[in-house]
Amino acid sequence: MKYLRQLCSLTCILWATQTYGLYQVEKADIVIYGGTSAAVTAAVQAVKLRQKVIVVSPDLHLGGLTAGGLGFTDTGNKEVIGGLAREFYHRVYLHYQQDTAWKWQNQVAYGNKGQGTAAIDGSNRTMWIFEPHVAERIMEDFVRESKILVYRNEWLDRKNGIKKKADKIISITTLSGKVFEAKMFIDATYEGDLMAAAGVSYHIGREANSTYNEQWNGVQTGVFQHKHHFVQKIDPYIVVGEKTSGLLPGVSGNAPGAKGTADTKLQAYCFRMCLTNHPDNRIVFPKPDNYNPKNYELLARLFASGWKEVFNKFDPIPNRKTDTNNHGPFSTDFIGMNYNYPEASYEERKAIIKAHEDYQKGLMYFISNDSKVPEEIRTQMSTWGLAKDEFKDNGGWPHQIYVREARRMVSNYVMTENEVLGKKEVPEPVGMGSYALDSHHVQRYVTPEGYVQNEGDIGVKAPKPYGISYKAIVPKSEECTNLLVPICISSSHTAFGSVRMEPVFMILGQSAATAAALAIENGTTVQNVPYEALQKLLLAQKQYLRTD
């Protein structure tokens, strides 16, 4: 009998180990997967609503792009940014009201330039422009103050890590073997990994204009709205004029496709570098791994044509630093090199990210050092470098690549450009957006005339702020009834170009957590959360749902 009991105990231990990972099961009301700004606001709101919450973050550093270099905030109309998102920007304001915040520059010298708005709004006590480390500190303050349990460097097992019963997620398992059970789950990643692993429908790439009766979706050849195209006639071949010599790096030999048609390609990614020209805080641009000046021959030819707009998106943030973004026909966007990223394995993604890092570091090294760069530009670039006091554990390089777009959920309701442009009413709004339809380039190709050109960049202004529907952050009921998706929402490519702004992600994260709490309280699915009750709570949280 003694041996039988031992055998039974051993069998139970083996079963528990195989099924859950021994002593690794964590239970909560709401489990949030992701380390983004949306994950943080969702977690804070869940705690406010007296829910037990766990954040499972693949990232070590919280805040996503908000803390990852995107400090020159894409606000759109800041008047519709409310709730915890506005609280974040209020805390930024409070930080920079301290004299100690201005180490490398005084506030007067910084000025007050923001993107479409003043950087510092004294009347509303908000500040929209900030350094990366300040944003990360505020995110960590949110977590600490709310006593949120965060598991970092925990990566979802995308193949076998979802346990479902019918249409409900029971638990998720990470690669380390930890298991997280909850009543509700929130996918707050840029990639939509939890959503995809749970069997929720999604789309990657651009839909045809005909799919949702849109104008700015699909291939956009001949559309030039941001000065990011080649105005000059630049030869794309390794040996000028000789097709047989092959194409320069980064130029596709494939035709771009007919205007307005669908493809599976993605708008380009980059890193939002935090640069400085303060000599005491500057890291000289390093020569990167795998550096090859031939990768920048196209840029050399662009310089030779007279183009000089290198510094147009060195947007100023406090303390003589920048949020440096892509600008012009050849810049920090690594066009065409991210198509496989959403579906790639973690190891494959690391390789894609490393290639982007090498390309972008190589770009800065090339502009600073290569004799093919005009001397005045080379000299000016040599005064810039990575900031020593940012991303200290990563040599001044951002932790987060700018995943502008990856998977997008396909639910029963899909946000399209028609809602963004005010052509259609939005049912059951849970937040608002206001930024333009904005896509970076998707591909670089050879025109029929034999010159290089970029395609995919659009920028169409939204006439007024618009609502984002609750229906766009919940899956189809037959696919999953206890999951909310505040980042990879159900939208077309063009609509996502407006939605994909960090303040909006914070807003939707907070709204998703509120809906999750209501679903738990009412014992219902996320699809059946009573909107009237949700709306009442969101308005009490000072969220903006409509402008009328």
Coordinates of C-alpha atoms in Angstrom, one line a residue:
M1 CA 0.0 0.0 0.0
K2 CA 2.9 2.3 0.9
Y3 CA 4.5 1.8 -2.6
L4 CA 1.1 2.3 -4.3
R5 CA 0.7 5.7 -2.5
Q6 CA 4.2 6.6 -3.6
L7 CA 3.5 5.6 -7.2
C8 CA 0.3 7.6 -7.2
S9 CA 2.1 10.7 -5.8
L10 CA 4.9 10.3 -8.4
T11 CA 2.3 10.0 -11.2
C12 CA 0.5 13.2 -10.0
I13 CA 3.8 15.1 -9.9
L14 CA 4.7 13.9 -13.4
W15 CA 1.2 14.9 -14.6
A16 CA 1.4 18.3 -13.0
T17 CA 4.9 18.9 -14.4
Q18 CA 3.9 17.9 -17.9
T19 CA 0.6 19.8 -17.8
Y20 CA 1.5 23.0 -16.0
G21 CA 5.1 22.9 -14.9
L22 CA 5.6 22.0 -11.2
Y23 CA 4.7 24.8 -8.8
Q24 CA 4.5 27.4 -11.6
V25 CA 0.7 28.0 -11.8
E26 CA -0.3 31.6 -11.1
K27 CA -3.9 32.6 -10.9
A28 CA -5.5 36.0 -11.4
D29 CA -8.8 37.6 -12.5
I30 CA -7.1 39.2 -15.5
V31 CA -3.8 38.3 -17.1
I32 CA -2.3 40.8 -19.5
Y33 CA 0.3 39.6 -22.0
G34 CA 2.7 42.4 -23.1
G35 CA 5.0 45.1 -21.7
T36 CA 3.7 48.0 -23.8
S37 CA 2.1 51.2 -22.6
A38 CA -1.3 49.6 -23.2
A39 CA -0.3 46.7 -20.9
V40 CA 0.6 49.1 -18.1
T41 CA -2.6 51.2 -18.3
A42 CA -4.7 48.1 -18.5
A43 CA -3.0 46.7 -15.4
V44 CA -3.4 50.0 -13.5
Q45 CA -7.1 50.2 -14.4
A46 CA -7.7 46.5 -13.4
V47 CA -6.3 47.2 -10.0
K48 CA -8.5 50.3 -9.7
L49 CA -11.5 48.1 -10.3
R50 CA -10.3 45.7 -7.6
Q51 CA -9.3 42.9 -9.9
K52 CA -6.3 40.7 -9.2
V53 CA -4.0 41.2 -12.2
I54 CA -0.8 39.7 -13.5
V55 CA 1.3 41.2 -16.3
V56 CA 3.2 38.6 -18.3
S57 CA 5.8 40.6 -20.2
P58 CA 8.3 39.3 -22.8
D59 CA 10.1 42.6 -22.3
L60 CA 12.4 43.6 -19.4
H61 CA 11.6 47.3 -19.9
L62 CA 8.0 48.4 -19.6
G63 CA 6.4 51.0 -21.8
G64 CA 7.0 49.8 -25.3
L65 CA 7.6 52.6 -27.8
T66 CA 6.6 55.3 -25.3
A67 CA 9.6 54.4 -23.3
G68 CA 11.6 53.2 -26.3
G69 CA 12.5 56.4 -28.1
L70 CA 9.1 57.8 -29.3
G71 CA 9.2 60.9 -27.1
F72 CA 8.0 63.3 -29.8
T73 CA 4.4 62.2 -29.3
D74 CA 2.1 61.7 -32.2
T75 CA -0.8 63.4 -30.4
G76 CA -3.3 64.4 -33.1
N77 CA -5.9 66.3 -31.1
K78 CA -4.7 66.2 -27.5
E79 CA -8.1 67.3 -26.3
V80 CA -9.5 63.7 -26.7
I81 CA -6.7 62.1 -24.8
G82 CA -8.1 61.3 -21.4
G83 CA -8.0 58.8 -18.5
L84 CA -4.7 57.2 -17.6
A85 CA -3.1 58.4 -20.8
R86 CA -3.6 62.0 -19.8
E87 CA -2.3 61.1 -16.3
F88 CA 0.9 59.8 -17.9
Y89 CA 1.4 63.1 -19.8
H90 CA 0.6 65.0 -16.6
R91 CA 3.3 63.2 -14.8
V92 CA 5.7 64.0 -17.6
Y93 CA 4.8 67.7 -17.0
L94 CA 5.4 67.4 -13.3
H95 CA 8.8 65.8 -13.9
Y96 CA 10.0 68.7 -16.1
Q97 CA 8.8 71.3 -13.7
Q98 CA 11.7 70.3 -11.5
D99 CA 15.0 72.1 -12.0
T100 CA 16.8 68.8 -11.5
A101 CA 15.2 67.5 -14.7
W102 CA 17.2 69.8 -16.8
K103 CA 20.7 68.5 -16.7
W104 CA 22.1 69.2 -20.2
Q105 CA 20.0 72.1 -21.1
N106 CA 17.8 74.7 -19.4
Q107 CA 14.1 74.8 -20.1
V108 CA 14.2 78.2 -21.8
A109 CA 16.8 76.9 -24.3
Y110 CA 14.6 73.9 -25.0
G111 CA 11.7 75.9 -26.1
N112 CA 8.2 74.5 -26.5
K113 CA 7.9 72.8 -29.9
G114 CA 5.7 69.7 -30.1
Q115 CA 4.1 67.8 -32.9
G116 CA 1.0 69.8 -33.8
T117 CA 0.8 71.2 -30.3
A118 CA 3.0 72.9 -27.7
A119 CA 5.4 70.5 -26.0
I120 CA 4.5 71.9 -22.6
D121 CA 0.8 72.8 -22.0
G122 CA 0.9 74.8 -18.7
S123 CA -2.9 75.5 -18.6
N124 CA -3.7 71.8 -18.7
R125 CA -0.5 70.7 -16.8
T126 CA 0.5 68.2 -19.5
M127 CA 3.7 67.7 -21.4
W128 CA 3.8 65.8 -24.6
I129 CA 7.5 65.5 -25.4
F130 CA 9.9 63.7 -23.1
E131 CA 13.1 61.6 -22.8
P132 CA 12.8 57.8 -22.9
H133 CA 14.1 57.2 -19.4
V134 CA 11.5 59.6 -18.0
A135 CA 8.7 57.7 -19.7
E136 CA 10.0 54.3 -18.4
R137 CA 10.3 55.7 -14.9
I138 CA 6.7 56.8 -14.9
M139 CA 5.6 53.4 -16.2
E140 CA 7.5 51.8 -13.4
D141 CA 5.9 54.2 -10.9
F142 CA 2.4 53.2 -12.2
V143 CA 3.3 49.5 -11.6
R144 CA 4.9 50.1 -8.2
E145 CA 2.1 52.4 -6.9
S146 CA -0.6 49.8 -7.9
K147 CA 1.5 46.9 -6.6
I148 CA 1.1 45.1 -9.9
L149 CA 2.8 41.7 -10.2
V150 CA 4.9 41.7 -13.4
Y151 CA 6.7 38.6 -14.7
R152 CA 9.4 39.9 -17.1
N153 CA 11.3 38.1 -19.9
E154 CA 8.4 35.6 -20.1
W155 CA 7.6 34.6 -23.7
L156 CA 4.4 33.0 -24.6
D157 CA 4.7 29.4 -25.9
R158 CA 3.1 30.2 -29.2
K159 CA 2.8 26.6 -30.3
N160 CA 1.5 24.8 -27.2
G161 CA 1.0 27.6 -24.7
I162 CA -2.8 28.2 -24.9
K163 CA -5.2 26.0 -23.0
K164 CA -8.8 26.6 -24.2
K165 CA -12.1 25.0 -23.3
A166 CA -14.5 25.6 -26.2
D167 CA -14.3 29.4 -26.9
K168 CA -12.6 30.3 -23.6
I169 CA -8.9 30.6 -22.7
I170 CA -8.2 28.8 -19.5
S171 CA -4.5 29.4 -19.2
I172 CA -1.4 30.5 -21.0
T173 CA 2.1 29.0 -20.7
T174 CA 5.4 30.6 -21.3
L175 CA 8.6 29.1 -22.6
S176 CA 10.0 28.9 -19.1
G177 CA 7.1 26.6 -18.1
K178 CA 5.1 29.1 -16.0
V179 CA 1.4 28.8 -16.3
F180 CA -1.0 31.7 -15.8
E181 CA -4.7 31.1 -15.3
A182 CA -7.3 33.8 -15.4
K183 CA -10.9 34.6 -16.0
M184 CA -10.0 37.3 -18.6
F185 CA -7.0 37.8 -20.9
I186 CA -5.7 40.9 -22.6
D187 CA -3.3 40.8 -25.5
A188 CA -1.3 44.1 -25.2
T189 CA 1.5 43.2 -27.6
Y190 CA 2.4 44.9 -30.9
E191 CA 2.5 41.6 -32.6
G192 CA -0.8 40.0 -31.5
D193 CA 0.9 36.8 -30.4
L194 CA -1.6 35.8 -27.8
M195 CA -4.5 36.6 -30.1
A196 CA -3.1 34.5 -32.9
A197 CA -2.2 31.5 -30.6
A198 CA -5.7 31.6 -29.3
G199 CA -7.1 30.9 -32.8
V200 CA -8.5 34.4 -33.4
S201 CA -8.8 35.5 -37.0
Y202 CA -6.3 38.2 -38.2
H203 CA -4.9 39.8 -41.3
I204 CA -1.4 40.8 -42.3
G205 CA -0.7 43.3 -45.0
R206 CA -2.9 45.7 -47.0
E207 CA -6.4 45.0 -48.1
A208 CA -7.6 45.9 -51.6
N209 CA -9.6 49.2 -51.7
S210 CA -12.5 47.2 -52.8
T211 CA -12.6 45.1 -49.6
Y212 CA -14.0 47.8 -47.4
N213 CA -14.8 50.5 -50.0
E214 CA -11.7 52.5 -49.2
Q215 CA -9.5 54.9 -51.2
W216 CA -6.1 54.7 -49.4
N217 CA -5.6 51.0 -48.9
G218 CA -3.7 48.6 -51.0
V219 CA -0.8 49.5 -53.3
Q220 CA -0.4 53.3 -53.5
T221 CA 1.9 53.8 -56.5
G222 CA 2.2 57.5 -57.5
V223 CA 1.0 58.8 -54.2
F224 CA 3.6 61.1 -52.6
Q225 CA 2.4 63.0 -49.6
H226 CA 5.4 63.3 -47.1
K227 CA 8.4 64.0 -49.3
H228 CA 9.6 60.5 -48.6
H229 CA 9.8 59.6 -52.3
F230 CA 12.6 60.0 -54.8
V231 CA 12.1 63.3 -56.6
Q232 CA 15.3 63.0 -58.5
K233 CA 15.9 60.3 -61.1
I234 CA 18.2 57.8 -59.3
D235 CA 19.6 54.8 -61.0
P236 CA 18.9 51.6 -59.1
Y237 CA 21.6 49.3 -60.6
I238 CA 25.0 48.4 -59.1
V239 CA 26.7 49.7 -62.3
V240 CA 24.8 52.8 -63.4
G241 CA 22.8 52.1 -66.5
E242 CA 23.6 48.4 -66.6
K243 CA 20.6 46.2 -65.7
T244 CA 22.7 43.0 -65.9
S245 CA 24.9 44.3 -63.0
G246 CA 22.0 43.7 -60.6
L247 CA 20.1 46.0 -58.3
L248 CA 21.4 47.9 -55.4
P249 CA 20.7 46.6 -51.8
G250 CA 17.1 47.3 -50.7
V251 CA 15.7 47.6 -54.2
S252 CA 13.1 45.0 -55.2
G253 CA 13.1 43.5 -58.7
N254 CA 9.4 42.8 -58.4
A255 CA 6.7 45.0 -59.8
P256 CA 4.9 46.9 -57.0
G257 CA 1.4 45.7 -58.0
A258 CA -1.6 47.6 -59.4
K259 CA -2.8 50.6 -57.5
G260 CA -5.4 49.8 -54.9
T261 CA -4.8 46.0 -54.9
A262 CA -4.0 43.9 -51.9
D263 CA -0.7 42.5 -50.8
T264 CA 0.9 40.8 -47.7
K265 CA 3.6 43.4 -47.2
L266 CA 4.1 45.7 -44.2
Q267 CA 5.0 49.3 -43.7
A268 CA 8.6 49.7 -42.7
Y269 CA 10.0 49.4 -39.2
C270 CA 12.9 51.4 -37.6
F271 CA 14.3 52.3 -34.2
R272 CA 13.4 55.7 -32.8
M273 CA 16.9 56.8 -31.8
C274 CA 17.5 59.1 -29.0
L275 CA 20.5 61.2 -30.2
T276 CA 22.4 64.1 -28.6
N277 CA 24.9 66.7 -29.7
H278 CA 26.1 67.5 -26.1
P279 CA 29.7 66.5 -26.1
D280 CA 29.6 65.2 -22.5
N281 CA 26.7 62.9 -23.1
R282 CA 27.4 61.7 -26.6
I283 CA 28.4 58.2 -27.7
V284 CA 30.1 58.4 -31.1
F285 CA 28.2 56.3 -33.7
P286 CA 29.8 52.9 -33.6
K287 CA 30.8 50.9 -36.6
P288 CA 28.2 48.1 -36.5
D289 CA 28.4 44.4 -37.0
N290 CA 28.2 43.4 -40.7
Y291 CA 28.9 47.0 -41.9
N292 CA 29.1 47.3 -45.6
P293 CA 29.2 50.8 -47.2
K294 CA 27.7 49.3 -50.4
N295 CA 24.4 49.0 -48.5
Y296 CA 24.2 52.8 -48.7
E297 CA 25.2 53.4 -52.3
L298 CA 21.6 54.5 -53.1
L299 CA 21.9 57.2 -50.4
A300 CA 25.3 58.3 -51.9
R301 CA 23.6 58.8 -55.3
L302 CA 20.8 60.7 -53.6
F303 CA 23.4 63.0 -52.0
A304 CA 25.1 63.4 -55.4
S305 CA 21.8 64.6 -56.8
G306 CA 21.7 67.5 -54.3
W307 CA 19.4 66.1 -51.6
K308 CA 20.3 67.5 -48.1
E309 CA 17.4 66.8 -45.8
V310 CA 19.1 64.5 -43.4
F311 CA 18.3 66.3 -40.2
N312 CA 14.6 67.2 -40.9
K313 CA 13.3 64.6 -38.3
F314 CA 15.8 65.2 -35.5
D315 CA 12.8 66.3 -33.4
P316 CA 13.9 68.0 -30.2
I317 CA 13.2 66.5 -26.8
P318 CA 14.5 67.9 -23.5
N319 CA 18.2 68.0 -22.6
R320 CA 19.6 68.5 -26.1
K321 CA 18.3 65.2 -27.3
T322 CA 16.2 64.0 -30.2
D323 CA 13.5 61.6 -31.1
T324 CA 15.0 60.8 -34.5
N325 CA 12.5 59.4 -37.1
N326 CA 12.6 58.5 -40.7
H327 CA 12.7 61.3 -43.2
G328 CA 13.2 61.3 -47.0
P329 CA 13.5 58.7 -49.7
F330 CA 16.4 56.9 -47.9
S331 CA 16.5 57.0 -44.2
T332 CA 16.1 55.0 -41.0
D333 CA 13.2 52.9 -42.3
F334 CA 14.5 49.5 -43.5
I335 CA 12.0 49.3 -46.3
G336 CA 10.9 45.8 -47.3
M337 CA 12.9 43.9 -44.6
N338 CA 10.1 43.2 -42.1
Y339 CA 7.5 41.2 -44.1
N340 CA 8.1 38.0 -42.3
Y341 CA 8.3 39.5 -38.8
P342 CA 4.7 38.9 -37.5
E343 CA 4.6 35.2 -38.2
A344 CA 8.4 34.6 -37.5
S345 CA 9.6 32.5 -34.6
Y346 CA 11.2 34.4 -31.7
E347 CA 14.7 33.5 -33.1
E348 CA 13.7 34.6 -36.5
R349 CA 12.4 37.9 -35.1
K350 CA 15.7 38.4 -33.3
A351 CA 17.5 38.1 -36.6
I352 CA 15.2 40.6 -38.3
I353 CA 15.6 43.0 -35.4
K354 CA 19.4 42.6 -35.5
A355 CA 19.4 43.3 -39.2
H356 CA 17.4 46.5 -38.6
E357 CA 19.9 47.5 -35.9
D358 CA 22.9 46.8 -38.1
Y359 CA 21.3 48.7 -41.0
Q360 CA 20.4 51.8 -38.9
K361 CA 23.7 51.9 -37.1
G362 CA 25.5 51.5 -40.4
L363 CA 23.5 54.3 -41.8
M364 CA 24.6 56.7 -39.1
Y365 CA 28.2 55.5 -39.3
F366 CA 28.1 55.9 -43.1
I367 CA 26.8 59.5 -43.0
S368 CA 29.3 60.4 -40.3
N369 CA 32.4 58.9 -42.0
D370 CA 32.1 58.1 -45.7
S371 CA 33.7 60.4 -48.3
K372 CA 30.6 60.0 -50.6
V373 CA 28.7 62.0 -48.1
P374 CA 28.9 65.8 -48.6
E375 CA 31.4 67.3 -46.2
E376 CA 29.0 69.7 -44.6
I377 CA 26.5 66.9 -43.8
R378 CA 29.3 64.5 -42.7
T379 CA 30.7 67.2 -40.4
Q380 CA 27.3 68.0 -38.9
M381 CA 26.4 64.4 -38.3
S382 CA 29.7 63.8 -36.5
T383 CA 28.6 66.2 -33.8
W384 CA 25.7 63.8 -33.0
G385 CA 25.7 60.4 -31.3
L386 CA 23.7 58.1 -29.0
A387 CA 22.8 59.5 -25.6
K388 CA 24.9 58.0 -22.8
D389 CA 22.1 58.4 -20.2
E390 CA 19.5 56.6 -22.3
F391 CA 19.1 52.8 -22.6
K392 CA 22.2 52.4 -20.4
D393 CA 22.1 48.7 -20.4
N394 CA 22.0 48.6 -24.2
G395 CA 24.8 51.0 -25.2
G396 CA 22.4 53.8 -25.8
W397 CA 20.4 51.8 -28.3
P398 CA 16.6 51.6 -27.9
H399 CA 15.2 48.3 -26.5
Q400 CA 12.2 48.3 -28.7
I401 CA 12.0 48.3 -32.5
Y402 CA 9.1 50.3 -33.9
V403 CA 6.6 47.7 -34.9
R404 CA 4.3 50.0 -36.8
E405 CA 2.0 47.3 -37.9
A406 CA 2.0 43.5 -37.6
R407 CA -1.1 41.3 -37.2
R408 CA -4.6 43.0 -37.1
M409 CA -7.5 41.2 -35.7
V410 CA -10.5 40.5 -37.9
S411 CA -13.7 40.6 -35.8
N412 CA -17.3 41.0 -36.6
Y413 CA -16.7 44.8 -36.9
V414 CA -13.7 46.2 -38.7
M415 CA -12.6 49.9 -38.3
T416 CA -11.9 51.4 -41.8
E417 CA -10.7 54.7 -43.2
N418 CA -14.4 55.6 -43.6
E419 CA -14.8 55.8 -39.8
V420 CA -11.5 57.7 -39.4
L421 CA -12.5 60.2 -42.1
G422 CA -16.0 60.8 -40.6
K423 CA -17.9 59.1 -43.4
K424 CA -19.4 56.5 -41.0
E425 CA -20.7 56.6 -37.5
V426 CA -18.8 54.5 -34.9
P427 CA -20.9 52.3 -32.7
E428 CA -20.1 51.9 -29.0
P429 CA -16.9 53.9 -28.8
V430 CA -14.5 53.2 -26.0
G431 CA -11.9 55.8 -26.9
M432 CA -11.0 58.3 -29.6
G433 CA -8.3 58.8 -32.2
S434 CA -7.5 61.8 -34.3
Y435 CA -4.3 61.3 -36.1
A436 CA -4.0 61.2 -39.9
L437 CA -4.2 58.0 -41.9
D438 CA -0.5 57.4 -41.8
S439 CA 1.6 54.7 -43.4
H440 CA 5.3 54.6 -44.0
H441 CA 6.7 53.1 -47.2
V442 CA 6.1 49.5 -47.9
Q443 CA 8.4 48.7 -50.8
R444 CA 11.2 50.1 -53.0
Y445 CA 11.1 49.2 -56.7
V446 CA 12.2 50.1 -60.2
T447 CA 9.8 52.2 -62.2
P448 CA 9.0 51.4 -65.9
E449 CA 11.4 54.3 -66.8
G450 CA 14.2 52.5 -65.0
Y451 CA 14.6 54.6 -61.8
V452 CA 14.2 53.7 -58.2
Q453 CA 11.0 54.7 -56.3
N454 CA 9.3 54.1 -53.0
E455 CA 5.7 53.1 -52.5
G456 CA 3.3 52.9 -49.6
D457 CA 3.6 56.3 -47.8
I458 CA 0.3 58.0 -47.2
G459 CA -0.8 60.9 -44.9
V460 CA -4.5 61.9 -45.1
K461 CA -5.7 64.1 -42.3
A462 CA -8.7 63.1 -40.2
P463 CA -11.2 66.0 -40.4
K464 CA -12.1 65.6 -36.7
P465 CA -11.6 63.1 -33.8
Y466 CA -13.4 59.8 -34.2
G467 CA -14.5 57.1 -31.9
I468 CA -13.0 53.6 -31.8
S469 CA -15.6 50.9 -31.3
Y470 CA -15.6 48.4 -28.5
K471 CA -16.5 45.9 -31.2
A472 CA -13.1 46.4 -32.7
I473 CA -11.2 45.2 -29.6
V474 CA -13.1 42.0 -29.0
P475 CA -12.9 38.8 -31.2
K476 CA -15.7 37.0 -32.8
S477 CA -17.6 35.2 -30.1
E478 CA -17.2 31.8 -31.7
E479 CA -13.4 32.2 -31.6
C480 CA -12.8 33.5 -28.0
T481 CA -15.1 35.0 -25.4
N482 CA -12.6 36.1 -22.7
L483 CA -9.9 38.0 -24.7
L484 CA -9.5 41.7 -25.4
V485 CA -7.1 43.1 -28.0
P486 CA -6.4 46.9 -27.5
I487 CA -3.4 47.2 -29.9
C488 CA -3.8 44.8 -32.8
I489 CA -7.4 45.9 -33.1
S490 CA -9.9 44.8 -35.8
S491 CA -9.1 47.4 -38.5
S492 CA -8.0 47.9 -42.1
H493 CA -4.5 48.8 -42.9
T494 CA -5.4 52.4 -43.5
A495 CA -7.5 52.8 -40.4
F496 CA -4.7 51.3 -38.3
G497 CA -2.4 54.0 -39.7
S498 CA -4.4 56.5 -37.6
V499 CA -5.2 54.2 -34.6
R500 CA -1.6 53.0 -34.1
M501 CA -0.5 56.0 -31.9
E502 CA 0.8 55.4 -28.3
P503 CA -1.7 57.7 -26.6
V504 CA -4.5 55.7 -28.3
F505 CA -3.0 52.4 -27.2
M506 CA -2.9 53.6 -23.6
I507 CA -6.6 54.7 -23.9
L508 CA -7.7 51.3 -25.4
G509 CA -5.6 49.4 -22.7
Q510 CA -7.6 51.2 -20.0
S511 CA -10.9 50.6 -21.7
A512 CA -10.1 46.9 -22.3
A513 CA -9.3 46.4 -18.6
T514 CA -12.6 48.1 -17.7
A515 CA -14.5 45.8 -20.0
A516 CA -12.8 42.8 -18.6
A517 CA -13.7 43.7 -15.1
L518 CA -17.3 44.3 -16.1
A519 CA -17.4 40.9 -17.8
I520 CA -16.2 39.2 -14.6
E521 CA -18.6 41.2 -12.5
N522 CA -21.6 40.3 -14.7
G523 CA -20.4 36.7 -15.3
T524 CA -20.6 37.2 -19.1
T525 CA -18.4 37.1 -22.2
V526 CA -16.5 40.1 -23.4
Q527 CA -18.9 40.3 -26.4
N528 CA -21.9 40.6 -24.0
V529 CA -20.6 43.3 -21.8
P530 CA -23.4 45.9 -21.4
Y531 CA -22.2 48.9 -23.3
E532 CA -24.3 51.4 -21.1
A533 CA -22.4 50.2 -18.0
L534 CA -19.1 50.3 -19.8
Q535 CA -19.7 53.8 -21.1
K536 CA -20.6 55.0 -17.7
L537 CA -17.4 53.7 -16.2
L538 CA -15.2 55.0 -18.9
L539 CA -16.7 58.5 -18.6
A540 CA -16.2 58.3 -14.9
Q541 CA -12.5 57.6 -15.7
K542 CA -12.4 60.8 -17.7
Q543 CA -12.1 59.0 -21.0
Y544 CA -13.4 60.8 -24.1
L545 CA -15.8 58.9 -26.2
R546 CA -17.4 61.5 -28.4
T547 CA -16.9 65.2 -29.2
D548 CA -20.6 66.1 -29.4

